[in-house]
Amino acid sequence: MVRNPNVYAGDSVVDDAFNPSTEWIAYPVDTFDYLGSHTMDGHGETPVPTPDTSAYYETTNGLQGEALKAELHEIIDNHNQLSYSQVWDALKITDEDPTNSNNVLLLYSGESRSKSLNGGNVGDWNREHTWAKSHGNFGTAMGAGTDIHHLRPTDVQVNGLRGNLDFNYGGSTVNGCDGCLRTSTSWEPPNEVKGDVARMLFYMAVRYESGDGVDLELNDIVNNGSTPYHGKISVLLEWHAQDPVSNWEQQRNEKIEDIQGNRNPFVDHPEWAESIW
């Protein structure tokens, strides 16, 4: 038996009737021609092997809600903290364009831009704090201000237009960013990265608690200003569900663990977001 070329994943229902003809091609007994290969129709990006993180999260077994959030904090706390200047080089690794090693991919626009064009001028890319650094006034200090789990390469002008806005639906179109919408109090990223944004903010709200210089939390409002809150959690949960974890995020999580020594739990276990919030 050889799997049909249009089957991308096996039947995951364990107690249904087995009908080989729905997924398999039957060949005569002792046919050896197809051993070790399977031709299939193309279907999106090639999956990245899922890392075994069971040992990393072992102490979370059976936990839910606030207890889970507290234990995840203990797991991802005390990471290797970078200086703000070191972030430049880190992002050139974590956000490298997989089709062009000389470039990075920009967060909101999706554009591939030369690694050498990092800076503060028009046409450059800079270090976007997805959790706006004014929300808690942590600035660029080591810790929350340099955590590459939420720092991403972004076009200078697009970064300036986003500013410290909370996340929500709606607004006017943004020059230089197809799919971005902006109001005076909120920012909506393109569909392709809505989930990425949500999971970065989930990470920040778990990683930074009382005793970490700033205690970051998610709420369901916009216009949070300098308070250590970011919104809107109801919208972020919707984006998290609408835009599932991609190969790109999985690869980025692996690279960040190599550099910082910690992982984003919501890339590894998306289901934990609903449990906590």
mmCIF file of C-alpha atoms in Angstrom:
data_model
loop_
_atom_site.group_PDB
_atom_site.id
_atom_site.type_symbol
_atom_site.label_atom_id
_atom_site.label_comp_id
_atom_site.label_asym_id
_atom_site.label_seq_id
_atom_site.Cartn_x
_atom_site.Cartn_y
_atom_site.Cartn_z
ATOM 1 C CA MET A 1 0.000 0.000 0.000
ATOM 2 C CA VAL A 2 1.228 3.498 -0.909
ATOM 3 C CA ARG A 3 -0.400 6.665 0.332
ATOM 4 C CA ASN A 4 -2.379 8.646 -2.252
ATOM 5 C CA PRO A 5 -0.457 11.661 -3.614
ATOM 6 C CA ASN A 6 -3.227 14.068 -2.543
ATOM 7 C CA VAL A 7 -3.109 13.021 1.121
ATOM 8 C CA TYR A 8 -1.192 15.538 3.223
ATOM 9 C CA ALA A 9 -1.846 14.083 6.675
ATOM 10 C CA GLY A 10 -3.202 10.789 7.934
ATOM 11 C CA ASP A 11 -6.603 10.097 9.456
ATOM 12 C CA SER A 12 -6.363 11.318 13.059
ATOM 13 C CA VAL A 13 -9.665 9.778 14.221
ATOM 14 C CA VAL A 14 -8.633 6.651 16.097
ATOM 15 C CA ASP A 15 -12.012 4.909 16.411
ATOM 16 C CA ASP A 16 -13.509 5.287 12.912
ATOM 17 C CA ALA A 17 -13.769 2.467 10.379
ATOM 18 C CA PHE A 18 -10.643 1.851 8.319
ATOM 19 C CA ASN A 19 -11.239 2.157 4.579
ATOM 20 C CA PRO A 20 -7.881 1.781 2.812
ATOM 21 C CA SER A 21 -9.142 3.085 -0.519
ATOM 22 C CA THR A 22 -9.703 6.612 0.848
ATOM 23 C CA GLU A 23 -5.997 7.211 1.522
ATOM 24 C CA TRP A 24 -4.040 4.354 -0.020
ATOM 25 C CA ILE A 25 -3.223 2.750 -3.360
ATOM 26 C CA ALA A 26 -3.093 -1.059 -3.179
ATOM 27 C CA TYR A 27 -0.459 -2.922 -5.217
ATOM 28 C CA PRO A 28 0.001 -6.682 -5.629
ATOM 29 C CA VAL A 29 1.794 -8.556 -2.889
ATOM 30 C CA ASP A 30 5.599 -8.437 -3.053
ATOM 31 C CA THR A 31 5.630 -5.116 -4.956
ATOM 32 C CA PHE A 32 8.845 -3.360 -3.878
ATOM 33 C CA ASP A 33 9.012 -0.494 -6.383
ATOM 34 C CA TYR A 34 7.693 2.216 -4.038
ATOM 35 C CA LEU A 35 9.624 1.493 -0.861
ATOM 36 C CA GLY A 36 11.297 4.552 0.638
ATOM 37 C CA SER A 37 9.442 7.156 -1.387
ATOM 38 C CA HIS A 38 6.084 8.883 -1.602
ATOM 39 C CA THR A 39 5.129 11.266 -4.396
ATOM 40 C CA MET A 40 2.599 13.847 -3.240
ATOM 41 C CA ASP A 41 0.974 16.958 -4.604
ATOM 42 C CA GLY A 42 2.499 20.202 -3.268
ATOM 43 C CA HIS A 43 0.639 21.673 -0.308
ATOM 44 C CA GLY A 44 2.060 24.877 1.173
ATOM 45 C CA GLU A 45 5.306 25.161 3.063
ATOM 46 C CA THR A 46 7.319 22.141 4.102
ATOM 47 C CA PRO A 47 6.636 21.406 7.775
ATOM 48 C CA VAL A 48 9.451 21.962 10.230
ATOM 49 C CA PRO A 49 10.040 18.950 12.484
ATOM 50 C CA THR A 50 8.391 19.625 15.834
ATOM 51 C CA PRO A 51 11.049 19.693 18.573
ATOM 52 C CA ASP A 52 10.572 17.539 21.635
ATOM 53 C CA THR A 53 10.027 20.120 24.377
ATOM 54 C CA SER A 54 8.424 17.739 26.867
ATOM 55 C CA ALA A 55 11.373 17.979 29.250
ATOM 56 C CA TYR A 56 11.492 21.776 28.949
ATOM 57 C CA TYR A 57 7.849 22.077 30.046
ATOM 58 C CA GLU A 58 7.730 18.991 32.274
ATOM 59 C CA THR A 59 6.733 20.920 35.414
ATOM 60 C CA THR A 60 3.579 22.288 33.741
ATOM 61 C CA ASN A 61 1.870 18.891 33.614
ATOM 62 C CA GLY A 62 -1.713 19.180 34.873
ATOM 63 C CA LEU A 63 -1.606 22.961 35.388
ATOM 64 C CA GLN A 64 -4.176 25.442 34.066
ATOM 65 C CA GLY A 65 -4.903 29.152 34.297
ATOM 66 C CA GLU A 66 -2.901 31.252 36.736
ATOM 67 C CA ALA A 67 -0.974 28.252 38.030
ATOM 68 C CA LEU A 68 0.166 27.477 34.487
ATOM 69 C CA LYS A 69 1.120 31.112 33.883
ATOM 70 C CA ALA A 70 3.188 31.189 37.083
ATOM 71 C CA GLU A 71 5.027 27.973 36.235
ATOM 72 C CA LEU A 72 5.742 29.076 32.669
ATOM 73 C CA HIS A 73 7.259 32.246 34.093
ATOM 74 C CA GLU A 74 9.612 30.173 36.204
ATOM 75 C CA ILE A 75 10.643 28.156 33.146
ATOM 76 C CA ILE A 76 11.378 31.090 30.813
ATOM 77 C CA ASP A 77 12.704 33.502 33.447
ATOM 78 C CA ASN A 78 16.393 34.370 33.856
ATOM 79 C CA HIS A 79 17.254 34.178 30.164
ATOM 80 C CA ASN A 80 20.539 35.425 28.719
ATOM 81 C CA GLN A 81 19.906 39.165 28.434
ATOM 82 C CA LEU A 82 21.367 41.017 25.443
ATOM 83 C CA SER A 83 22.505 44.605 25.222
ATOM 84 C CA TYR A 84 20.503 46.808 22.877
ATOM 85 C CA SER A 85 23.428 46.933 20.430
ATOM 86 C CA GLN A 86 23.648 43.128 20.416
ATOM 87 C CA VAL A 87 20.013 43.016 19.276
ATOM 88 C CA TRP A 88 21.057 44.208 15.795
ATOM 89 C CA ASP A 89 23.143 41.101 15.178
ATOM 90 C CA ALA A 90 20.625 38.811 16.850
ATOM 91 C CA LEU A 91 17.807 39.942 14.563
ATOM 92 C CA LYS A 92 19.989 39.330 11.524
ATOM 93 C CA ILE A 93 19.972 35.685 12.610
ATOM 94 C CA THR A 94 16.443 35.227 13.937
ATOM 95 C CA ASP A 95 14.705 37.075 11.099
ATOM 96 C CA GLU A 96 16.921 36.086 8.197
ATOM 97 C CA ASP A 97 15.092 35.681 4.895
ATOM 98 C CA PRO A 98 15.167 31.913 4.201
ATOM 99 C CA THR A 99 15.417 32.625 0.460
ATOM 100 C CA ASN A 100 18.168 35.263 0.747
ATOM 101 C CA SER A 101 20.709 35.017 3.561
ATOM 102 C CA ASN A 102 21.796 38.624 2.958
ATOM 103 C CA ASN A 103 18.378 39.964 3.986
ATOM 104 C CA VAL A 104 15.949 40.054 6.891
ATOM 105 C CA LEU A 105 12.164 39.870 6.650
ATOM 106 C CA LEU A 106 10.358 42.909 8.025
ATOM 107 C CA LEU A 107 7.551 42.225 10.468
ATOM 108 C CA TYR A 108 4.572 44.208 9.223
ATOM 109 C CA SER A 109 5.312 44.726 5.534
ATOM 110 C CA GLY A 110 6.790 41.273 4.932
ATOM 111 C CA GLU A 111 9.469 42.900 2.776
ATOM 112 C CA SER A 112 12.899 41.331 2.389
ATOM 113 C CA ARG A 113 15.534 43.999 3.047
ATOM 114 C CA SER A 114 19.324 43.966 3.213
ATOM 115 C CA LYS A 115 20.780 43.217 6.637
ATOM 116 C CA SER A 116 23.171 46.117 6.110
ATOM 117 C CA LEU A 117 20.312 48.644 5.980
ATOM 118 C CA ASN A 118 19.804 48.694 9.734
ATOM 119 C CA GLY A 119 19.559 52.173 11.223
ATOM 120 C CA GLY A 120 17.251 55.127 11.614
ATOM 121 C CA ASN A 121 16.991 56.662 8.163
ATOM 122 C CA VAL A 122 14.260 56.383 5.549
ATOM 123 C CA GLY A 123 14.772 53.061 3.762
ATOM 124 C CA ASP A 124 16.397 51.455 6.806
ATOM 125 C CA TRP A 125 14.954 48.864 9.145
ATOM 126 C CA ASN A 126 15.080 49.237 12.916
ATOM 127 C CA ARG A 127 14.214 47.364 16.088
ATOM 128 C CA GLU A 128 10.465 47.306 16.628
ATOM 129 C CA HIS A 129 9.270 46.623 20.169
ATOM 130 C CA THR A 130 6.071 44.668 19.528
ATOM 131 C CA TRP A 131 5.188 45.266 23.172
ATOM 132 C CA ALA A 132 5.596 49.043 22.972
ATOM 133 C CA LYS A 133 8.468 50.011 25.265
ATOM 134 C CA SER A 134 6.504 52.949 26.669
ATOM 135 C CA HIS A 135 3.889 50.517 28.032
ATOM 136 C CA GLY A 136 5.709 50.111 31.305
ATOM 137 C CA ASN A 137 8.482 52.582 30.504
ATOM 138 C CA PHE A 138 11.157 49.903 30.239
ATOM 139 C CA GLY A 139 12.793 51.613 27.252
ATOM 140 C CA THR A 140 15.805 49.792 25.834
ATOM 141 C CA ALA A 141 17.107 48.497 29.155
ATOM 142 C CA MET A 142 18.434 44.949 29.255
ATOM 143 C CA GLY A 143 15.525 42.626 29.891
ATOM 144 C CA ALA A 144 12.170 43.620 28.447
ATOM 145 C CA GLY A 145 13.801 46.315 26.326
ATOM 146 C CA THR A 146 16.163 43.881 24.596
ATOM 147 C CA ASP A 147 14.167 40.636 24.584
ATOM 148 C CA ILE A 148 14.296 39.366 21.007
ATOM 149 C CA HIS A 149 11.157 37.300 21.462
ATOM 150 C CA HIS A 150 9.251 40.552 20.818
ATOM 151 C CA LEU A 151 11.853 42.632 18.978
ATOM 152 C CA ARG A 152 11.511 42.452 15.191
ATOM 153 C CA PRO A 153 13.031 44.185 12.147
ATOM 154 C CA THR A 154 10.568 46.783 10.843
ATOM 155 C CA ASP A 155 10.701 49.541 8.264
ATOM 156 C CA VAL A 156 11.664 52.795 10.004
ATOM 157 C CA GLN A 157 8.640 54.725 8.759
ATOM 158 C CA VAL A 158 6.168 51.919 9.449
ATOM 159 C CA ASN A 159 7.643 51.545 12.935
ATOM 160 C CA GLY A 160 7.166 55.273 13.510
ATOM 161 C CA LEU A 161 3.524 55.112 12.407
ATOM 162 C CA ARG A 162 2.833 52.186 14.717
ATOM 163 C CA GLY A 163 4.454 54.035 17.632
ATOM 164 C CA ASN A 164 3.118 52.757 20.955
ATOM 165 C CA LEU A 165 -0.399 51.937 19.758
ATOM 166 C CA ASP A 166 -2.334 49.039 21.225
ATOM 167 C CA PHE A 167 -3.648 46.321 18.914
ATOM 168 C CA ASN A 168 -7.220 46.272 17.631
ATOM 169 C CA TYR A 169 -9.254 46.071 14.434
ATOM 170 C CA GLY A 170 -9.836 48.899 11.984
ATOM 171 C CA GLY A 171 -8.536 52.255 10.913
ATOM 172 C CA SER A 172 -6.990 53.918 7.898
ATOM 173 C CA THR A 173 -4.528 52.272 5.525
ATOM 174 C CA VAL A 174 -0.824 52.703 6.232
ATOM 175 C CA ASN A 175 1.690 53.745 3.582
ATOM 176 C CA GLY A 176 4.348 51.124 3.034
ATOM 177 C CA CYS A 177 2.426 48.321 4.707
ATOM 178 C CA ASP A 178 -0.279 46.465 2.777
ATOM 179 C CA GLY A 179 -2.879 45.185 5.224
ATOM 180 C CA CYS A 180 -1.929 47.506 8.078
ATOM 181 C CA LEU A 181 -4.664 49.714 9.530
ATOM 182 C CA ARG A 182 -4.228 52.541 12.036
ATOM 183 C CA THR A 183 -6.405 54.693 14.293
ATOM 184 C CA SER A 184 -5.317 57.267 16.858
ATOM 185 C CA THR A 185 -5.297 54.555 19.529
ATOM 186 C CA SER A 186 -4.786 51.230 17.750
ATOM 187 C CA TRP A 187 -2.858 49.293 15.123
ATOM 188 C CA GLU A 188 -4.013 46.309 13.064
ATOM 189 C CA PRO A 189 -1.234 44.272 11.409
ATOM 190 C CA PRO A 190 -1.712 42.257 8.201
ATOM 191 C CA ASN A 191 -3.466 38.898 8.482
ATOM 192 C CA GLU A 192 -0.213 37.029 7.842
ATOM 193 C CA VAL A 193 1.334 38.164 11.131
ATOM 194 C CA LYS A 194 -1.666 38.699 13.402
ATOM 195 C CA GLY A 195 -0.971 35.474 15.254
ATOM 196 C CA ASP A 196 2.738 36.245 15.484
ATOM 197 C CA VAL A 197 1.935 39.562 17.192
ATOM 198 C CA ALA A 198 -0.465 37.900 19.623
ATOM 199 C CA ARG A 199 1.985 35.190 20.641
ATOM 200 C CA MET A 200 4.798 37.697 21.182
ATOM 201 C CA LEU A 201 2.580 39.671 23.550
ATOM 202 C CA PHE A 202 1.458 36.510 25.341
ATOM 203 C CA TYR A 203 5.126 35.700 25.927
ATOM 204 C CA MET A 204 5.868 39.162 27.330
ATOM 205 C CA ALA A 205 2.949 39.019 29.765
ATOM 206 C CA VAL A 206 4.262 35.730 31.153
ATOM 207 C CA ARG A 207 7.992 36.478 31.093
ATOM 208 C CA TYR A 208 7.852 39.829 32.943
ATOM 209 C CA GLU A 209 6.277 39.679 36.379
ATOM 210 C CA SER A 210 6.817 41.438 39.683
ATOM 211 C CA GLY A 211 10.547 41.324 40.420
ATOM 212 C CA ASP A 212 11.590 41.545 36.741
ATOM 213 C CA GLY A 213 11.888 45.324 36.636
ATOM 214 C CA VAL A 214 8.420 45.665 35.158
ATOM 215 C CA ASP A 215 5.238 43.616 35.568
ATOM 216 C CA LEU A 216 3.556 43.379 32.166
ATOM 217 C CA GLU A 217 -0.074 42.329 31.766
ATOM 218 C CA LEU A 218 -2.661 42.164 28.968
ATOM 219 C CA ASN A 219 -6.016 43.928 29.217
ATOM 220 C CA ASP A 220 -8.998 44.543 26.974
ATOM 221 C CA ILE A 221 -8.666 48.254 26.297
ATOM 222 C CA VAL A 222 -6.657 50.522 24.006
ATOM 223 C CA ASN A 223 -4.857 53.773 24.758
ATOM 224 C CA ASN A 224 -2.925 52.223 27.644
ATOM 225 C CA GLY A 225 -0.259 54.906 27.444
ATOM 226 C CA SER A 226 2.655 54.445 29.858
ATOM 227 C CA THR A 227 0.948 51.871 32.089
ATOM 228 C CA PRO A 228 2.446 48.358 31.939
ATOM 229 C CA TYR A 229 -0.542 46.989 30.023
ATOM 230 C CA HIS A 230 -1.200 46.108 26.398
ATOM 231 C CA GLY A 231 -4.474 45.452 24.639
ATOM 232 C CA LYS A 232 -6.726 44.161 23.459
ATOM 233 C CA ILE A 233 -6.577 40.639 24.804
ATOM 234 C CA SER A 234 -9.919 39.603 23.252
ATOM 235 C CA VAL A 235 -8.649 40.629 19.821
ATOM 236 C CA LEU A 236 -5.244 39.022 20.352
ATOM 237 C CA LEU A 237 -6.911 35.713 21.205
ATOM 238 C CA GLU A 238 -8.920 35.927 17.972
ATOM 239 C CA TRP A 239 -5.774 36.649 15.968
ATOM 240 C CA HIS A 240 -3.984 33.786 17.703
ATOM 241 C CA ALA A 241 -6.712 31.394 16.528
ATOM 242 C CA GLN A 242 -7.048 32.860 13.024
ATOM 243 C CA ASP A 243 -3.316 32.815 12.232
ATOM 244 C CA PRO A 244 -1.820 29.573 13.599
ATOM 245 C CA VAL A 245 1.854 29.021 14.370
ATOM 246 C CA SER A 246 3.904 28.908 11.175
ATOM 247 C CA ASN A 247 7.148 27.198 10.251
ATOM 248 C CA TRP A 248 8.729 30.650 10.388
ATOM 249 C CA GLU A 249 7.765 31.114 14.043
ATOM 250 C CA GLN A 250 8.960 27.638 14.962
ATOM 251 C CA GLN A 251 12.336 28.261 13.353
ATOM 252 C CA ARG A 252 12.595 31.660 15.021
ATOM 253 C CA ASN A 253 11.813 30.113 18.405
ATOM 254 C CA GLU A 254 14.665 27.632 17.907
ATOM 255 C CA LYS A 255 17.117 30.391 16.969
ATOM 256 C CA ILE A 256 16.138 32.521 19.961
ATOM 257 C CA GLU A 257 16.649 29.608 22.333
ATOM 258 C CA ASP A 258 20.173 29.266 20.938
ATOM 259 C CA ILE A 259 20.824 32.970 21.634
ATOM 260 C CA GLN A 260 18.767 33.765 24.759
ATOM 261 C CA GLY A 261 18.306 30.310 26.247
ATOM 262 C CA ASN A 262 14.513 30.467 26.531
ATOM 263 C CA ARG A 263 11.483 29.733 24.363
ATOM 264 C CA ASN A 264 8.077 31.247 23.631
ATOM 265 C CA PRO A 265 5.646 28.748 25.191
ATOM 266 C CA PHE A 266 2.767 29.876 22.968
ATOM 267 C CA VAL A 267 4.634 28.894 19.821
ATOM 268 C CA ASP A 268 5.232 25.435 21.304
ATOM 269 C CA HIS A 269 1.788 25.092 22.935
ATOM 270 C CA PRO A 270 -0.782 27.426 21.333
ATOM 271 C CA GLU A 271 -3.550 25.920 23.476
ATOM 272 C CA TRP A 272 -2.098 27.490 26.625
ATOM 273 C CA ALA A 273 -3.286 30.964 25.632
ATOM 274 C CA GLU A 274 -6.940 30.038 26.116
ATOM 275 C CA SER A 275 -6.129 28.312 29.384
ATOM 276 C CA ILE A 276 -4.479 31.414 30.829
ATOM 277 C CA TRP A 277 -6.646 34.194 29.350
#
